[in-house]
Tab-separated table of N, CA and C in Angstrom:
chain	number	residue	atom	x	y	z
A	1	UNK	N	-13.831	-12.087	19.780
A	1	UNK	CA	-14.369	-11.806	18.482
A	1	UNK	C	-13.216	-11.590	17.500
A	2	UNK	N	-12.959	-12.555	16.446
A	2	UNK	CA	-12.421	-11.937	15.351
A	2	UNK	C	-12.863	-10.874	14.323
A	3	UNK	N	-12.099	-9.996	13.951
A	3	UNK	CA	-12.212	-9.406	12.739
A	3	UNK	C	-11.349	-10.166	11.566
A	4	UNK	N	-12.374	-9.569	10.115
A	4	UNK	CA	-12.008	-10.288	8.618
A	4	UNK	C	-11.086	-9.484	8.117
A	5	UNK	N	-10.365	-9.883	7.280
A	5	UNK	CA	-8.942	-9.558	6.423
A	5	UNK	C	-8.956	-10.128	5.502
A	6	UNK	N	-8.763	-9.221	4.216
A	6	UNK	CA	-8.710	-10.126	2.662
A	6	UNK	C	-6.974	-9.820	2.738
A	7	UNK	N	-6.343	-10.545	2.201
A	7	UNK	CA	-4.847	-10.223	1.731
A	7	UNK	C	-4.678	-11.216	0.204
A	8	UNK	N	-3.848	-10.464	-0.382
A	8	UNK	CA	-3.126	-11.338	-1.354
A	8	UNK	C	-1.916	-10.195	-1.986
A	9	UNK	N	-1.033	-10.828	-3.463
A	9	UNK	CA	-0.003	-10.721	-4.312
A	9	UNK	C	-0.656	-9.778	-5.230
A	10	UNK	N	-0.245	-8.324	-5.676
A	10	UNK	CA	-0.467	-7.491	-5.975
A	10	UNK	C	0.672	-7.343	-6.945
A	11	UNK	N	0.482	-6.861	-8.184
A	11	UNK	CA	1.614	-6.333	-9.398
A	11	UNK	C	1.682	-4.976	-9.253
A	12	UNK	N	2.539	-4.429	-9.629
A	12	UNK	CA	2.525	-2.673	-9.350
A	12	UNK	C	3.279	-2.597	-11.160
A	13	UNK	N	3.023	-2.217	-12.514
A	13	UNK	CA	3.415	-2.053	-13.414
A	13	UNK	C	4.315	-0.484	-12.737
A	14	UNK	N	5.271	-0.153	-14.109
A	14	UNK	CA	5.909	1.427	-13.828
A	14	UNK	C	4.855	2.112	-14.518
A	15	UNK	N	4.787	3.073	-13.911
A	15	UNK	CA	3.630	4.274	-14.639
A	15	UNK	C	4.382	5.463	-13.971
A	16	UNK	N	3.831	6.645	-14.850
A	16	UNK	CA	4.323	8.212	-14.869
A	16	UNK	C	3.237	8.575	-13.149
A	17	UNK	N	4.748	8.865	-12.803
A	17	UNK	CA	4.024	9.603	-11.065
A	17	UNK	C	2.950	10.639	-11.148
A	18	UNK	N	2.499	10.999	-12.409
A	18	UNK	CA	1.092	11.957	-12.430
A	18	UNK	C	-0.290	11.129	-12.373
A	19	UNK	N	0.156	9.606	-12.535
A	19	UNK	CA	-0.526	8.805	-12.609
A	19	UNK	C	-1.670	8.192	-11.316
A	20	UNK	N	-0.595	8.780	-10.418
A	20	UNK	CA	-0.591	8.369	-8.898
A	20	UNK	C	-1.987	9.269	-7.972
A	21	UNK	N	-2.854	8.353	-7.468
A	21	UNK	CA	-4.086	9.033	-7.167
A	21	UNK	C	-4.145	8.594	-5.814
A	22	UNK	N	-4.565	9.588	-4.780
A	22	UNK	CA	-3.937	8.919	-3.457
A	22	UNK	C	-5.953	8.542	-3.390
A	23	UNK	N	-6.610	7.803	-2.032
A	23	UNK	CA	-7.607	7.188	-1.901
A	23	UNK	C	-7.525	7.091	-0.753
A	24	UNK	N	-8.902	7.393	-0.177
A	24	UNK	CA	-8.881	7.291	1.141
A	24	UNK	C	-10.556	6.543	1.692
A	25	UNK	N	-10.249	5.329	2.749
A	25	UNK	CA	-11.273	4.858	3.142
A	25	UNK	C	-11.166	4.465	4.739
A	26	UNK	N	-12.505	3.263	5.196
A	26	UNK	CA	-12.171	3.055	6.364
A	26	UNK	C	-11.718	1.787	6.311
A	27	UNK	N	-10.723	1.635	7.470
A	27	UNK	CA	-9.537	0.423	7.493
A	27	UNK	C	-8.081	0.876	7.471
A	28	UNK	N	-7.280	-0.869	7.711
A	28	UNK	CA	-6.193	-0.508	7.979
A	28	UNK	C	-5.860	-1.248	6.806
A	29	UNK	N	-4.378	-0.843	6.841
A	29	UNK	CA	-3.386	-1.882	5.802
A	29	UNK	C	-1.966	-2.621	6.479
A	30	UNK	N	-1.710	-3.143	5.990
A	30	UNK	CA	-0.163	-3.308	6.002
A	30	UNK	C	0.396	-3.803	4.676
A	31	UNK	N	1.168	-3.315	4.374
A	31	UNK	CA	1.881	-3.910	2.890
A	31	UNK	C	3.096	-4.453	3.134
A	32	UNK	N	3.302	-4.911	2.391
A	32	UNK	CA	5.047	-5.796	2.483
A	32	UNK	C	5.572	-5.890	0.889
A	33	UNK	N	6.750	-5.185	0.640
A	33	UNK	CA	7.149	-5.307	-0.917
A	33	UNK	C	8.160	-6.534	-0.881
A	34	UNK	N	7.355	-7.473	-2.042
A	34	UNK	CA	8.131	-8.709	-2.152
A	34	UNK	C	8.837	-8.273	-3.649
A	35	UNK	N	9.087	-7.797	-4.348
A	35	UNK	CA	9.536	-7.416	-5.547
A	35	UNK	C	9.910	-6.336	-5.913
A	36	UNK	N	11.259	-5.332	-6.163
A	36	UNK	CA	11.099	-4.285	-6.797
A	36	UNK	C	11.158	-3.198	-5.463
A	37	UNK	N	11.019	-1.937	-6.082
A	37	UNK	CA	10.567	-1.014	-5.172
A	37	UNK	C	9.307	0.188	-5.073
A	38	UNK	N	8.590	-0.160	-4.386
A	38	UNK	CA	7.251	0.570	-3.825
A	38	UNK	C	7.541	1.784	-3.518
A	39	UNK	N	6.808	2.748	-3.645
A	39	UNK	CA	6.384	4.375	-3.225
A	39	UNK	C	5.042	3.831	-2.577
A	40	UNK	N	5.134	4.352	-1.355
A	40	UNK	CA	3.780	4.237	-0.549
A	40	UNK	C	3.513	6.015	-0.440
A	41	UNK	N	2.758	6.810	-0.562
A	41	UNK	CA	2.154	8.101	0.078
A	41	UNK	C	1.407	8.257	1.246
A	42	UNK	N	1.514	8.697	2.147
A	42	UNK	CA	0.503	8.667	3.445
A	42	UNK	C	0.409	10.092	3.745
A	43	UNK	N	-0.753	10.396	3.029
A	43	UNK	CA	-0.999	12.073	3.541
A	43	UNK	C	0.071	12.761	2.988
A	44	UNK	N	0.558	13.440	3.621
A	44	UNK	CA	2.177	14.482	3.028
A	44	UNK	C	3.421	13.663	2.725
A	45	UNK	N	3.495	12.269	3.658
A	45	UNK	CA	4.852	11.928	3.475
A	45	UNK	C	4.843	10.622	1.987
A	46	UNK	N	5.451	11.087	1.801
A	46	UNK	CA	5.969	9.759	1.195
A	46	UNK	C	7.220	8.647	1.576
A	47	UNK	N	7.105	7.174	1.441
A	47	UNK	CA	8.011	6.283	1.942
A	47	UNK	C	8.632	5.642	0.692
A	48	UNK	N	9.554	5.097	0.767
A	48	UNK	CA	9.928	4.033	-0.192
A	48	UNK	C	10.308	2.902	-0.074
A	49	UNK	N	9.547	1.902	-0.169
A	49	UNK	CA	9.909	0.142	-0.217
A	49	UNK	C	10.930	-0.566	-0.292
A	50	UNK	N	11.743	-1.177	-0.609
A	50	UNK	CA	12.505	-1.726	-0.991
A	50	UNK	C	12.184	-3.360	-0.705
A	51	UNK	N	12.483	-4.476	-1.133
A	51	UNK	CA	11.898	-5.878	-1.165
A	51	UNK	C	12.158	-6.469	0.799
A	52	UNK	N	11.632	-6.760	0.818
A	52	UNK	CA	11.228	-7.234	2.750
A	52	UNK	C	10.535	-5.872	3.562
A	53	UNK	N	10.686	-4.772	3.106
A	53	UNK	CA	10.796	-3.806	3.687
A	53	UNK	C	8.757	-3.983	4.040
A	54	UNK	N	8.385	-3.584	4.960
A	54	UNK	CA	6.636	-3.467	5.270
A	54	UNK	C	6.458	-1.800	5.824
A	55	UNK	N	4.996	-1.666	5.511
A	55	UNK	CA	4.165	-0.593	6.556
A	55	UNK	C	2.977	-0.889	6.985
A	56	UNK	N	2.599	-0.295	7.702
A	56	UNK	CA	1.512	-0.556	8.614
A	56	UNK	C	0.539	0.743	8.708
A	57	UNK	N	-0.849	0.743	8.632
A	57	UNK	CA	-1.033	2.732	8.462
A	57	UNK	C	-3.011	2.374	8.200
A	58	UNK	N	-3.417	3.561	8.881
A	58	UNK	CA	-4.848	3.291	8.968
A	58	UNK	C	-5.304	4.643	7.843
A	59	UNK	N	-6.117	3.472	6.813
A	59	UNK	CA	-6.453	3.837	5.528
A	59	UNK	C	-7.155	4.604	5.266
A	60	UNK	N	-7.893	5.773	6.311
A	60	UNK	CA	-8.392	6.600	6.484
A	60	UNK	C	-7.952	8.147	5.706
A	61	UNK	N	-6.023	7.575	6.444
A	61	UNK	CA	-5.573	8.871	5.363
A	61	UNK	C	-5.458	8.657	3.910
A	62	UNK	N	-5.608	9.863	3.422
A	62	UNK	CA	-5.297	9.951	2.094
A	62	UNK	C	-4.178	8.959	1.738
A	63	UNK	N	-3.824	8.309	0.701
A	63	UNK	CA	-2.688	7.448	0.630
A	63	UNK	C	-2.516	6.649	-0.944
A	64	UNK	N	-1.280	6.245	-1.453
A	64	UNK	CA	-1.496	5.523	-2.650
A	64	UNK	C	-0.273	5.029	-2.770
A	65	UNK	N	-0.346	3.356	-3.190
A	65	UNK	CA	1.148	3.080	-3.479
A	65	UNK	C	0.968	1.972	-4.604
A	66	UNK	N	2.300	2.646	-5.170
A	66	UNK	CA	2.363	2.511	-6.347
A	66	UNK	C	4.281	2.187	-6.757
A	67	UNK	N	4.559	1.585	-7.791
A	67	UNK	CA	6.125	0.779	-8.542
A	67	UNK	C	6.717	2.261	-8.202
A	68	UNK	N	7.884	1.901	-7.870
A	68	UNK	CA	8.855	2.829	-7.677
A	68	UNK	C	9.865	3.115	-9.009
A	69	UNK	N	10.388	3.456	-9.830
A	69	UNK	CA	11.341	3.301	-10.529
A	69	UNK	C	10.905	3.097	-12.560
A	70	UNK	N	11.533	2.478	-12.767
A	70	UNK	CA	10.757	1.596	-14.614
A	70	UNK	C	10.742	-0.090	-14.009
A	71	UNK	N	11.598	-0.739	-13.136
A	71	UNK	CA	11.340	-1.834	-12.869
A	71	UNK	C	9.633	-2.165	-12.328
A	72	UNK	N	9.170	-3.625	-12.486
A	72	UNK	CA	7.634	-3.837	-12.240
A	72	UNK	C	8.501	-4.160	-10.707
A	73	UNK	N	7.309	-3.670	-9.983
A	73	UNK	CA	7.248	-4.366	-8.313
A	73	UNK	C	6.084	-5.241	-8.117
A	74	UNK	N	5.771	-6.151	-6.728
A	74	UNK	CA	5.072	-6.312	-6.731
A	74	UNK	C	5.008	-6.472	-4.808
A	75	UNK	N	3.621	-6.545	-4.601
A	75	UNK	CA	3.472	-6.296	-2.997
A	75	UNK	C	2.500	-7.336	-1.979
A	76	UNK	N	2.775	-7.668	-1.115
A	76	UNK	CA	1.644	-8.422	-0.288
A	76	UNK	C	1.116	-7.613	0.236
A	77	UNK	N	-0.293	-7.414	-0.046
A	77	UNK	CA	-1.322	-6.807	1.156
A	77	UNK	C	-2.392	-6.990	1.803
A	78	UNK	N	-2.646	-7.201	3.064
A	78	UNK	CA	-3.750	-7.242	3.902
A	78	UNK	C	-4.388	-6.278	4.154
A	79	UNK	N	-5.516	-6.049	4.200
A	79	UNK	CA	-6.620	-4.944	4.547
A	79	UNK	C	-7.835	-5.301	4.947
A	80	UNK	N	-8.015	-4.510	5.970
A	80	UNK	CA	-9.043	-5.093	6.887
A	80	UNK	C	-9.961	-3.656	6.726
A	81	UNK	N	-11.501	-4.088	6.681
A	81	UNK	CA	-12.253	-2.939	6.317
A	81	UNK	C	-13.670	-3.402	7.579
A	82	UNK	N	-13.777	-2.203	8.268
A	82	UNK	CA	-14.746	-2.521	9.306
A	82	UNK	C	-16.072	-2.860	8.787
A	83	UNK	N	-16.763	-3.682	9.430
A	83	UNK	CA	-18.255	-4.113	9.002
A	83	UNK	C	-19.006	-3.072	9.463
């Protein structure tokens, strides 16, 4: 049995880190920053992107990612959400 996956090219504009709203559902992710640098949040930690750099993380936790810096980033992501 396969499971479904939407993925695509995501823009991340710079915005003020108060901006930043973490979201939590069911599913997984993986992201991959092709541009720029990403802030990913997962629960307490926070990570930071840099271009090739990926994560992998089940979307359950709290989480939000968002442009790192004033430069625009941008990100590949797949997410798979259970039927």
């Amino acid at each position: 049995q396969y499971e479904i996956a939407s993925g695509g090219v995501s823009s991340l504009p710079p915005e003020d880190e108060s901006e930043h709203k973490l979201s939590s559902h069911e599913g997984e992710e993986f992201i991959v920053c092709v541009k720029g640098r990403v802030a990913v949040t997962y629960g307490p930690e926070k990570v930071v992107l840099e271009q090739g750099d990926s994560i992998y993380y089940n979307s359950v936790v709290p989480h939000c990612v968002a442009c790192e810096g004033d430069e625009p980033a941008a990100i590949y992501a797949v997410l798979y959400f259970p039927e």
